mmCIF file of C-alpha atoms and ligand atoms in Angstrom:
data_model
loop_
_atom_site.group_PDB
_atom_site.id
_atom_site.type_symbol
_atom_site.label_atom_id
_atom_site.label_comp_id
_atom_site.label_asym_id
_atom_site.label_seq_id
_atom_site.Cartn_x
_atom_site.Cartn_y
_atom_site.Cartn_z
ATOM 1 C CA MET A 1 -11.019 8.335 -20.273
ATOM 2 C CA PHE A 2 -9.511 11.108 -18.221
ATOM 3 C CA SER A 3 -12.164 11.491 -15.312
ATOM 4 C CA ARG A 4 -10.828 14.562 -13.142
ATOM 5 C CA PRO A 5 -10.034 17.759 -14.252
ATOM 6 C CA THR A 6 -6.287 18.387 -13.934
ATOM 7 C CA SER A 7 -4.733 21.107 -12.261
ATOM 8 C CA ASN A 8 -1.250 23.365 -12.940
ATOM 9 C CA SER A 9 -1.483 24.535 -9.444
ATOM 10 C CA MET A 10 1.331 23.536 -6.977
ATOM 11 C CA ALA A 11 0.532 20.541 -5.059
ATOM 12 C CA SER A 12 -1.724 22.095 -2.109
ATOM 13 C CA PRO A 13 -1.886 19.440 0.948
ATOM 14 C CA LYS A 14 -5.468 18.996 0.530
ATOM 15 C CA LYS A 15 -7.241 16.496 2.335
ATOM 16 C CA LYS A 16 -4.657 14.438 4.332
ATOM 17 C CA LEU A 17 -3.787 10.943 3.350
ATOM 18 C CA GLN A 18 -4.816 9.484 6.334
ATOM 19 C CA GLY A 19 -6.567 6.101 7.366
ATOM 20 C CA LEU A 20 -6.390 2.714 5.433
ATOM 21 C CA VAL A 21 -4.941 2.540 2.271
ATOM 22 C CA ALA A 22 -5.532 -0.978 -0.250
ATOM 23 C CA ALA A 23 -1.948 -1.545 -1.999
ATOM 24 C CA THR A 24 -4.355 -2.736 -4.864
ATOM 25 C CA ILE A 25 -3.962 -6.243 -6.877
ATOM 26 C CA THR A 26 -3.406 -6.474 -10.595
ATOM 27 C CA PRO A 27 -6.326 -8.841 -11.648
ATOM 28 C CA MET A 28 -4.812 -10.489 -14.337
ATOM 29 C CA THR A 29 -6.680 -13.067 -16.971
ATOM 30 C CA GLU A 30 -5.103 -16.594 -16.885
ATOM 31 C CA ASN A 31 -3.358 -16.226 -20.106
ATOM 32 C CA GLY A 32 -1.511 -13.563 -18.640
ATOM 33 C CA GLU A 33 -3.272 -10.191 -19.468
ATOM 34 C CA ILE A 34 -4.809 -7.757 -16.786
ATOM 35 C CA ASN A 35 -7.682 -8.325 -16.870
ATOM 36 C CA PHE A 36 -9.615 -4.555 -16.619
ATOM 37 C CA SER A 37 -12.936 -6.019 -16.552
ATOM 38 C CA VAL A 38 -12.803 -6.360 -12.776
ATOM 39 C CA ILE A 39 -11.523 -3.252 -11.523
ATOM 40 C CA GLY A 40 -15.288 -1.408 -11.769
ATOM 41 C CA GLN A 41 -16.292 -4.742 -9.399
ATOM 42 C CA TYR A 42 -12.979 -4.556 -7.231
ATOM 43 C CA VAL A 43 -13.464 -0.809 -6.280
ATOM 44 C CA ASP A 44 -16.649 -1.427 -4.985
ATOM 45 C CA TYR A 45 -15.975 -4.325 -2.925
ATOM 46 C CA LEU A 46 -13.069 -2.164 -1.400
ATOM 47 C CA VAL A 47 -15.348 0.260 -0.559
ATOM 48 C CA LYS A 48 -18.868 -1.526 0.509
ATOM 49 C CA GLU A 49 -17.404 -4.617 1.791
ATOM 50 C CA GLN A 50 -14.337 -3.560 3.379
ATOM 51 C CA GLY A 51 -14.498 -0.373 4.137
ATOM 52 C CA VAL A 52 -11.602 1.425 2.349
ATOM 53 C CA LYS A 53 -11.994 4.418 0.376
ATOM 54 C CA ASN A 54 -8.326 5.008 -0.193
ATOM 55 C CA ILE A 55 -5.981 2.950 -2.684
ATOM 56 C CA PHE A 56 -2.344 2.636 -3.795
ATOM 57 C CA VAL A 57 -2.379 1.800 -7.420
ATOM 58 C CA ASN A 58 0.797 0.053 -8.977
ATOM 59 C CA GLY A 59 3.385 -1.079 -5.777
ATOM 60 C CA THR A 60 4.596 -3.893 -4.980
ATOM 61 C CA THR A 61 1.297 -5.858 -4.551
ATOM 62 C CA GLY A 62 0.023 -4.619 -7.960
ATOM 63 C CA GLU A 63 3.252 -6.279 -9.626
ATOM 64 C CA GLY A 64 3.548 -2.724 -10.878
ATOM 65 C CA LEU A 65 7.554 -3.219 -11.966
ATOM 66 C CA SER A 66 6.481 -6.396 -13.651
ATOM 67 C CA LEU A 67 4.262 -4.339 -15.972
ATOM 68 C CA SER A 68 5.158 -2.676 -19.085
ATOM 69 C CA VAL A 69 4.544 1.239 -19.439
ATOM 70 C CA SER A 70 1.422 1.209 -21.406
ATOM 71 C CA GLU A 71 -0.059 -1.141 -19.233
ATOM 72 C CA ARG A 72 0.658 0.769 -15.484
ATOM 73 C CA ARG A 73 -0.756 4.185 -17.796
ATOM 74 C CA ARG A 74 -4.270 1.961 -18.543
ATOM 75 C CA VAL A 75 -4.304 0.075 -15.407
ATOM 76 C CA ALA A 76 -3.231 3.690 -13.275
ATOM 77 C CA GLU A 77 -6.585 5.453 -15.752
ATOM 78 C CA GLU A 78 -9.181 2.246 -14.903
ATOM 79 C CA TRP A 79 -8.983 2.803 -11.097
ATOM 80 C CA VAL A 80 -9.104 6.251 -11.008
ATOM 81 C CA THR A 81 -11.972 6.447 -13.624
ATOM 82 C CA LYS A 82 -13.412 3.836 -12.016
ATOM 83 C CA GLY A 83 -13.005 4.879 -8.391
ATOM 84 C CA LYS A 84 -14.655 8.179 -9.324
ATOM 85 C CA ASP A 85 -17.078 9.610 -6.683
ATOM 86 C CA LYS A 86 -16.836 5.726 -4.859
ATOM 87 C CA LEU A 87 -12.810 6.921 -3.295
ATOM 88 C CA ASP A 88 -11.269 9.364 -1.764
ATOM 89 C CA GLN A 89 -7.444 8.876 -3.186
ATOM 90 C CA VAL A 90 -6.437 7.372 -6.018
ATOM 91 C CA VAL A 91 -2.325 6.796 -5.028
ATOM 92 C CA ILE A 92 -0.050 6.155 -7.459
ATOM 93 C CA HIS A 93 3.745 4.489 -7.760
ATOM 94 C CA VAL A 94 5.065 6.094 -11.010
ATOM 95 C CA GLY A 95 9.547 4.414 -9.224
ATOM 96 C CA ALA A 96 11.299 2.693 -12.523
ATOM 97 C CA LEU A 97 14.192 1.850 -13.091
ATOM 98 C CA SER A 98 14.460 5.209 -15.863
ATOM 99 C CA LEU A 99 13.709 7.688 -14.876
ATOM 100 C CA LYS A 100 12.429 8.868 -17.811
ATOM 101 C CA GLU A 101 9.459 6.746 -17.839
ATOM 102 C CA SER A 102 9.145 8.069 -13.827
ATOM 103 C CA GLN A 103 8.308 11.263 -15.114
ATOM 104 C CA GLU A 104 6.513 9.872 -18.017
ATOM 105 C CA LEU A 105 4.214 7.644 -15.419
ATOM 106 C CA ALA A 106 3.894 10.697 -13.219
ATOM 107 C CA GLN A 107 2.944 13.094 -15.837
ATOM 108 C CA HIS A 108 0.422 10.729 -16.617
ATOM 109 C CA ALA A 109 -0.796 10.174 -13.143
ATOM 110 C CA ALA A 110 -1.537 14.562 -13.358
ATOM 111 C CA GLU A 111 -3.662 13.965 -16.703
ATOM 112 C CA ILE A 112 -5.879 11.687 -15.372
ATOM 113 C CA GLY A 113 -6.340 13.338 -11.606
ATOM 114 C CA ALA A 114 -5.028 10.809 -9.296
ATOM 115 C CA ASP A 115 -4.256 12.787 -6.263
ATOM 116 C CA GLY A 116 -1.044 11.870 -5.109
ATOM 117 C CA ILE A 117 2.197 9.631 -6.688
ATOM 118 C CA ALA A 118 4.948 7.600 -4.863
ATOM 119 C CA VAL A 119 8.459 6.667 -5.959
ATOM 120 C CA ILE A 120 10.635 3.628 -4.519
ATOM 121 C CA ALA A 121 14.149 4.084 -4.904
ATOM 122 C CA PRO A 122 15.834 2.550 -8.536
ATOM 123 C CA PHE A 123 17.092 -0.484 -7.428
ATOM 124 C CA PHE A 124 19.174 -1.424 -10.237
ATOM 125 C CA LEU A 125 21.895 0.894 -10.581
ATOM 126 C CA LYS A 126 21.374 2.356 -7.068
ATOM 127 C CA PRO A 127 21.595 5.595 -5.112
ATOM 128 C CA TRP A 128 24.446 5.151 -3.099
ATOM 129 C CA THR A 129 23.463 8.297 -0.543
ATOM 130 C CA LYS A 130 20.704 10.425 0.184
ATOM 131 C CA ASP A 131 21.656 13.400 -1.825
ATOM 132 C CA VAL A 132 21.460 11.221 -4.989
ATOM 133 C CA LEU A 133 18.267 9.430 -3.856
ATOM 134 C CA ILE A 134 17.040 13.455 -3.807
ATOM 135 C CA ASN A 135 17.713 14.053 -6.588
ATOM 136 C CA PHE A 136 16.461 11.446 -8.835
ATOM 137 C CA LEU A 137 12.819 11.639 -6.480
ATOM 138 C CA LYS A 138 13.150 15.713 -7.671
ATOM 139 C CA GLU A 139 13.234 14.993 -11.248
ATOM 140 C CA VAL A 140 10.579 12.440 -10.661
ATOM 141 C CA ALA A 141 8.777 14.693 -8.410
ATOM 142 C CA ALA A 142 8.997 17.647 -11.001
ATOM 143 C CA ALA A 143 7.200 16.180 -13.447
ATOM 144 C CA ALA A 144 4.001 16.015 -11.648
ATOM 145 C CA PRO A 145 4.260 19.671 -9.781
ATOM 146 C CA ALA A 146 0.093 20.018 -8.892
ATOM 147 C CA LEU A 147 0.389 16.061 -6.913
ATOM 148 C CA PRO A 148 1.110 15.287 -3.524
ATOM 149 C CA PHE A 149 4.325 13.490 -3.232
ATOM 150 C CA TYR A 150 4.885 10.268 -1.122
ATOM 151 C CA TYR A 151 8.564 8.290 -1.059
ATOM 152 C CA TYR A 152 7.714 4.499 -1.286
ATOM 153 C CA HIS A 153 10.375 3.261 1.429
ATOM 154 C CA ILE A 154 11.338 -0.283 1.202
ATOM 155 C CA PRO A 155 14.716 -1.349 1.557
ATOM 156 C CA ALA A 156 13.647 -4.909 1.787
ATOM 157 C CA LEU A 157 13.088 -5.421 -1.811
ATOM 158 C CA THR A 158 15.222 -2.121 -3.434
ATOM 159 C CA GLY A 159 18.019 -2.994 -1.410
ATOM 160 C CA VAL A 160 18.551 1.257 -1.234
ATOM 161 C CA LYS A 161 18.957 1.431 2.575
ATOM 162 C CA ILE A 162 19.041 4.659 2.839
ATOM 163 C CA ARG A 163 17.180 5.153 5.981
ATOM 164 C CA ALA A 164 13.656 7.500 5.810
ATOM 165 C CA GLU A 165 14.300 9.331 9.138
ATOM 166 C CA GLU A 166 17.869 10.663 6.943
ATOM 167 C CA LEU A 167 15.990 11.277 3.156
ATOM 168 C CA LEU A 168 13.453 13.162 5.338
ATOM 169 C CA ASP A 169 16.008 15.329 6.737
ATOM 170 C CA GLY A 170 15.471 18.265 4.500
ATOM 171 C CA ILE A 171 13.056 16.895 2.344
ATOM 172 C CA GLN A 172 10.933 19.390 1.071
ATOM 173 C CA ASP A 173 13.230 22.333 0.337
ATOM 174 C CA LYS A 174 14.255 19.924 -2.370
ATOM 175 C CA ILE A 175 11.229 19.062 -3.228
ATOM 176 C CA PRO A 176 8.446 21.247 -2.142
ATOM 177 C CA THR A 177 5.388 18.569 -3.093
ATOM 178 C CA PHE A 178 6.834 15.965 -0.378
ATOM 179 C CA GLN A 179 3.885 15.195 1.464
ATOM 180 C CA GLY A 180 4.261 11.861 2.815
ATOM 181 C CA LEU A 181 5.891 8.836 3.509
ATOM 182 C CA LYS A 182 5.003 4.885 2.835
ATOM 183 C CA PHE A 183 7.128 3.259 5.255
ATOM 184 C CA SER A 184 7.589 -0.643 3.904
ATOM 185 C CA ASP A 185 10.211 -1.476 7.077
ATOM 186 C CA THR A 186 10.552 -3.177 10.310
ATOM 187 C CA ASP A 187 12.040 -0.337 11.649
ATOM 188 C CA LEU A 188 10.594 1.303 14.188
ATOM 189 C CA LEU A 189 13.604 3.059 15.561
ATOM 190 C CA ASP A 190 13.256 4.794 11.763
ATOM 191 C CA PHE A 191 9.801 5.416 11.662
ATOM 192 C CA GLY A 192 9.895 6.752 14.927
ATOM 193 C CA GLN A 193 12.766 9.606 14.656
ATOM 194 C CA CYS A 194 10.681 9.835 10.740
ATOM 195 C CA VAL A 195 7.431 11.458 13.186
ATOM 196 C CA ASP A 196 9.568 12.400 16.034
ATOM 197 C CA GLN A 197 11.381 14.914 14.149
ATOM 198 C CA HIS A 198 8.941 15.914 11.449
ATOM 199 C CA ARG A 199 5.508 16.787 13.710
ATOM 200 C CA GLN A 200 5.500 20.523 12.703
ATOM 201 C CA GLN A 201 4.716 19.383 9.256
ATOM 202 C CA GLN A 202 1.815 17.691 8.854
ATOM 203 C CA PHE A 203 3.651 14.689 6.705
ATOM 204 C CA ALA A 204 1.376 11.689 6.398
ATOM 205 C CA PHE A 205 3.342 8.806 7.609
ATOM 206 C CA LEU A 206 1.739 5.877 5.686
ATOM 207 C CA PHE A 207 2.721 2.401 7.587
ATOM 208 C CA GLY A 208 3.648 -0.759 5.560
ATOM 209 C CA VAL A 209 4.134 -3.901 7.517
ATOM 210 C CA ASP A 210 0.042 -5.095 8.373
ATOM 211 C CA GLU A 211 0.997 -7.417 10.863
ATOM 212 C CA GLN A 212 2.970 -5.007 13.168
ATOM 213 C CA LEU A 213 0.461 -1.695 12.813
ATOM 214 C CA LEU A 214 -0.254 -1.087 15.866
ATOM 215 C CA SER A 215 3.466 -0.625 17.126
ATOM 216 C CA ALA A 216 3.255 1.583 14.649
ATOM 217 C CA LEU A 217 0.144 4.086 15.345
ATOM 218 C CA VAL A 218 2.012 3.819 19.096
ATOM 219 C CA MET A 219 5.058 5.378 17.067
ATOM 220 C CA GLY A 220 2.498 8.577 15.737
ATOM 221 C CA ALA A 221 1.832 6.853 11.961
ATOM 222 C CA THR A 222 -1.084 8.970 10.366
ATOM 223 C CA GLY A 223 -2.626 5.726 8.238
ATOM 224 C CA ALA A 224 -1.172 2.578 6.428
ATOM 225 C CA VAL A 225 -0.946 1.267 2.998
ATOM 226 C CA GLY A 226 -0.982 -2.209 2.515
ATOM 227 C CA SER A 227 -1.353 -5.934 0.954
ATOM 228 C CA THR A 228 -3.917 -7.178 3.396
ATOM 229 C CA TYR A 229 -6.822 -4.124 3.287
ATOM 230 C CA ASN A 230 -7.713 -5.448 -0.083
ATOM 231 C CA TYR A 231 -9.673 -8.297 2.680
ATOM 232 C CA LEU A 232 -8.838 -7.013 6.241
ATOM 233 C CA GLY A 233 -9.397 -3.896 5.707
ATOM 234 C CA LYS A 234 -13.049 -3.879 8.261
ATOM 235 C CA LYS A 235 -11.223 -5.603 10.482
ATOM 236 C CA THR A 236 -8.387 -3.878 10.935
ATOM 237 C CA SER A 237 -10.390 -0.592 10.852
ATOM 238 C CA GLN A 238 -11.602 -1.603 14.213
ATOM 239 C CA MET A 239 -7.955 -1.812 15.583
ATOM 240 C CA LEU A 240 -8.094 1.868 14.583
ATOM 241 C CA GLU A 241 -11.149 2.433 16.225
ATOM 242 C CA ALA A 242 -10.187 0.887 19.496
ATOM 243 C CA PHE A 243 -6.542 2.750 19.321
ATOM 244 C CA GLU A 244 -8.212 6.097 18.487
ATOM 245 C CA ARG A 245 -11.017 4.858 20.943
ATOM 246 C CA LYS A 246 -7.976 4.123 23.538
ATOM 247 C CA ASP A 247 -8.809 0.748 24.276
ATOM 248 C CA PHE A 248 -5.516 -0.480 23.901
ATOM 249 C CA SER A 249 -6.242 -3.930 24.688
ATOM 250 C CA LEU A 250 -8.833 -4.715 22.532
ATOM 251 C CA ALA A 251 -7.009 -3.216 19.880
ATOM 252 C CA LEU A 252 -4.255 -5.366 20.377
ATOM 253 C CA ASN A 253 -6.572 -8.154 20.677
ATOM 254 C CA TYR A 254 -7.104 -7.230 17.170
ATOM 255 C CA GLN A 255 -3.515 -7.042 16.210
ATOM 256 C CA PHE A 256 -3.114 -10.174 17.872
ATOM 257 C CA CYS A 257 -6.179 -11.834 15.699
ATOM 258 C CA ILE A 258 -4.984 -10.047 12.459
ATOM 259 C CA GLN A 259 -1.268 -11.770 13.071
ATOM 260 C CA ARG A 260 -2.718 -15.211 13.352
ATOM 261 C CA PHE A 261 -3.999 -15.005 9.955
ATOM 262 C CA ILE A 262 -0.985 -13.319 8.657
ATOM 263 C CA ASN A 263 1.284 -16.152 10.168
ATOM 264 C CA PHE A 264 -0.555 -18.807 9.327
ATOM 265 C CA VAL A 265 0.198 -17.681 5.742
ATOM 266 C CA VAL A 266 3.023 -17.280 6.199
ATOM 267 C CA LYS A 267 3.949 -20.076 7.393
ATOM 268 C CA LEU A 268 2.831 -21.784 4.209
ATOM 269 C CA GLY A 269 5.188 -18.995 2.076
ATOM 270 C CA PHE A 270 3.845 -15.438 1.468
ATOM 271 C CA GLY A 271 4.124 -13.233 -1.187
ATOM 272 C CA VAL A 272 1.775 -11.255 -3.849
ATOM 273 C CA SER A 273 0.874 -14.193 -5.347
ATOM 274 C CA GLN A 274 -0.869 -15.965 -2.631
ATOM 275 C CA THR A 275 -1.871 -12.313 -1.744
ATOM 276 C CA LYS A 276 -4.013 -12.897 -5.542
ATOM 277 C CA ALA A 277 -4.737 -15.816 -3.689
ATOM 278 C CA ILE A 278 -6.444 -14.613 -0.612
ATOM 279 C CA MET A 279 -8.228 -12.243 -2.263
ATOM 280 C CA THR A 280 -10.096 -14.179 -4.437
ATOM 281 C CA LEU A 281 -11.488 -16.528 -2.216
ATOM 282 C CA VAL A 282 -12.434 -13.676 0.117
ATOM 283 C CA SER A 283 -14.043 -11.556 -2.135
ATOM 284 C CA GLY A 284 -14.817 -13.844 -4.841
ATOM 285 C CA ILE A 285 -13.474 -11.346 -7.662
ATOM 286 C CA PRO A 286 -11.051 -13.720 -10.229
ATOM 287 C CA MET A 287 -7.575 -11.970 -10.034
ATOM 288 C CA GLY A 288 -5.645 -14.070 -11.716
ATOM 289 C CA PRO A 289 -2.228 -15.335 -11.426
ATOM 290 C CA PRO A 290 0.528 -13.347 -11.004
ATOM 291 C CA ARG A 291 2.838 -12.684 -13.295
ATOM 292 C CA LEU A 292 6.406 -13.924 -14.460
ATOM 293 C CA PRO A 293 9.131 -14.133 -12.645
ATOM 294 C CA LEU A 294 6.106 -15.051 -10.125
ATOM 295 C CA GLN A 295 4.397 -17.870 -9.626
ATOM 296 C CA LYS A 296 0.883 -18.996 -8.720
ATOM 297 C CA ALA A 297 -0.465 -19.789 -6.240
ATOM 298 C CA SER A 298 -0.200 -23.954 -5.137
ATOM 299 C CA ARG A 299 -3.040 -25.298 -4.923
ATOM 300 C CA GLU A 300 -2.361 -26.769 -1.210
ATOM 301 C CA PHE A 301 -1.945 -23.168 -0.323
ATOM 302 C CA THR A 302 -4.860 -22.509 -1.570
ATOM 303 C CA ASP A 303 -6.827 -25.762 0.031
ATOM 304 C CA SER A 304 -5.671 -24.299 3.348
ATOM 305 C CA VAL A 305 -6.110 -20.747 3.096
ATOM 306 C CA GLU A 306 -9.818 -22.086 2.266
ATOM 307 C CA ALA A 307 -10.025 -23.952 4.851
ATOM 308 C CA LYS A 308 -8.325 -21.837 7.479
ATOM 309 C CA LEU A 309 -11.155 -18.790 6.103
ATOM 310 C CA LYS A 310 -13.513 -20.715 6.792
ATOM 311 C CA SER A 311 -12.787 -21.869 9.945
ATOM 312 C CA LEU A 312 -12.670 -18.651 11.176
ATOM 313 C CA ASP A 313 -16.199 -17.921 9.807
ATOM 314 C CA PHE A 314 -14.135 -15.393 7.590
ATOM 315 C CA LEU A 315 -12.139 -13.591 10.568
ATOM 316 C CA SER A 316 -14.876 -12.852 11.800
ATOM 317 C CA PHE A 317 -13.357 -12.854 15.242
ATOM 318 C CA THR A 318 -15.419 -15.164 16.646
ATOM 319 C CA ASP A 319 -12.140 -15.984 18.762
ATOM 320 C CA LEU A 320 -11.920 -12.049 20.338
ATOM 321 C CA LYS A 321 -14.628 -13.179 23.098
ATOM 322 C CA ASP A 322 -15.378 -10.163 25.562
ATOM 323 C CA GLY A 323 -12.311 -8.886 24.670
ATOM 324 C CA LYS A 324 -10.295 -11.726 25.564
ATOM 325 C CA LEU A 325 -7.518 -13.352 23.599
ATOM 326 C CA GLU A 326 -8.193 -16.706 23.064
ATOM 327 C CA ALA A 327 -5.380 -19.605 22.358
ATOM 328 C CA GLY A 328 -4.975 -21.602 19.482
ATOM 329 C CA SER A 329 -7.030 -20.115 16.265
HETATM 330 C C1 SI3 B 1 6.196 -6.665 0.808
HETATM 331 C C2 SI3 B 1 5.173 -6.542 0.672
HETATM 332 O O1 SI3 B 1 4.728 -7.027 0.234
HETATM 333 N N1 SI3 B 1 4.610 -5.492 1.982
HETATM 334 C C3 SI3 B 1 3.290 -5.491 1.917
HETATM 335 C C4 SI3 B 1 2.516 -5.722 3.360
HETATM 336 O O2 SI3 B 1 1.027 -5.173 3.535
HETATM 337 C C5 SI3 B 1 2.580 -6.682 3.390
HETATM 338 O O3 SI3 B 1 1.400 -7.663 2.461
HETATM 339 C C6 SI3 B 1 2.227 -7.248 4.949
HETATM 340 O O4 SI3 B 1 2.536 -6.993 5.824
HETATM 341 C C7 SI3 B 1 1.894 -8.543 5.209
HETATM 342 O O5 SI3 B 1 3.364 -9.021 5.336
HETATM 343 C C8 SI3 B 1 2.712 -3.935 1.022
HETATM 344 O O6 SI3 B 1 3.477 -2.981 2.373
HETATM 345 C C9 SI3 B 1 3.528 -3.796 0.202
HETATM 346 C C10 SI3 B 1 2.409 -2.491 -0.469
HETATM 347 O O7 SI3 B 1 2.418 -1.200 0.376
HETATM 348 C C11 SI3 B 1 2.633 -2.525 -2.337
HETATM 349 O O8 SI3 B 1 1.876 -3.013 -3.008
HETATM 350 O O9 SI3 B 1 3.077 -1.347 -2.448
#
């Protein structure tokens, strides 16, 4: 079952997590059970069709907090097993309301040979100060002392508004395995200051608002974790490449094209359920419905997106001519 050897050594920075990281969907059957049978095919799709070799499992997109602990363990195992020799890094989100559950999942991630763990702030009984949040994160990180640890900042969903900049101040003294930040928020002042104040430390700064990634690259993002990289991975990579080449005008054109699609779905009502529907349409792999309390994407949504995808020749950027942005597509 477990595919990679475990290690008892302290976390070593090894390969830095960078570039695109797909926040994986948890495929489900029509009756709400996890559909493990398509995960192997999903890995191949990400690698071959989207060029994405890093994944973030059991996060928001993966409905991690809607799964039981035993399901989360099995999902993590399946991704690690199926990703062996194909994926570069598999990071498991192990955040939970219960510290014990989070520690169990962290330890399990280490046992199965995952490449890192990430944790959100607990969001029912909440930590109200930086020190309390750090103490919680530290206890989880200590359960997997050989794994790189990432803090997953998503204040709009957790309701924990402690600024990331504040949290990062002195974090490695408390959490020696701290390796980076997954920043799913639009506050670029906070994000920029995280980068600015930790330039020497080689942290990974992973941005999580896909439609604004270019702005975060300017601010110093070293990578990105997001739902759209499941089906827009290749296109977003083109934006990253243009940015690397300092062709900012082309990079902006790519970002605008990506925004047009995201804006289209946002106007229809966009979230995890709709991500499942889009991914099913684009990849042909059945992602199934979400689990309650989420509702399946409507037929109207799926039909509109299908028509849009056809008109775009699925985001082939045919509307991007000679590096110029054409309006209205
Ligand atoms: C709130 C939310 O789901 N944000 C997404 C984005 O990728 C988002 O879907 C995208 O920017 C479109 O708005 C990611 O940050 C979530 C994520 O990385 C995860 O699933 O853990």
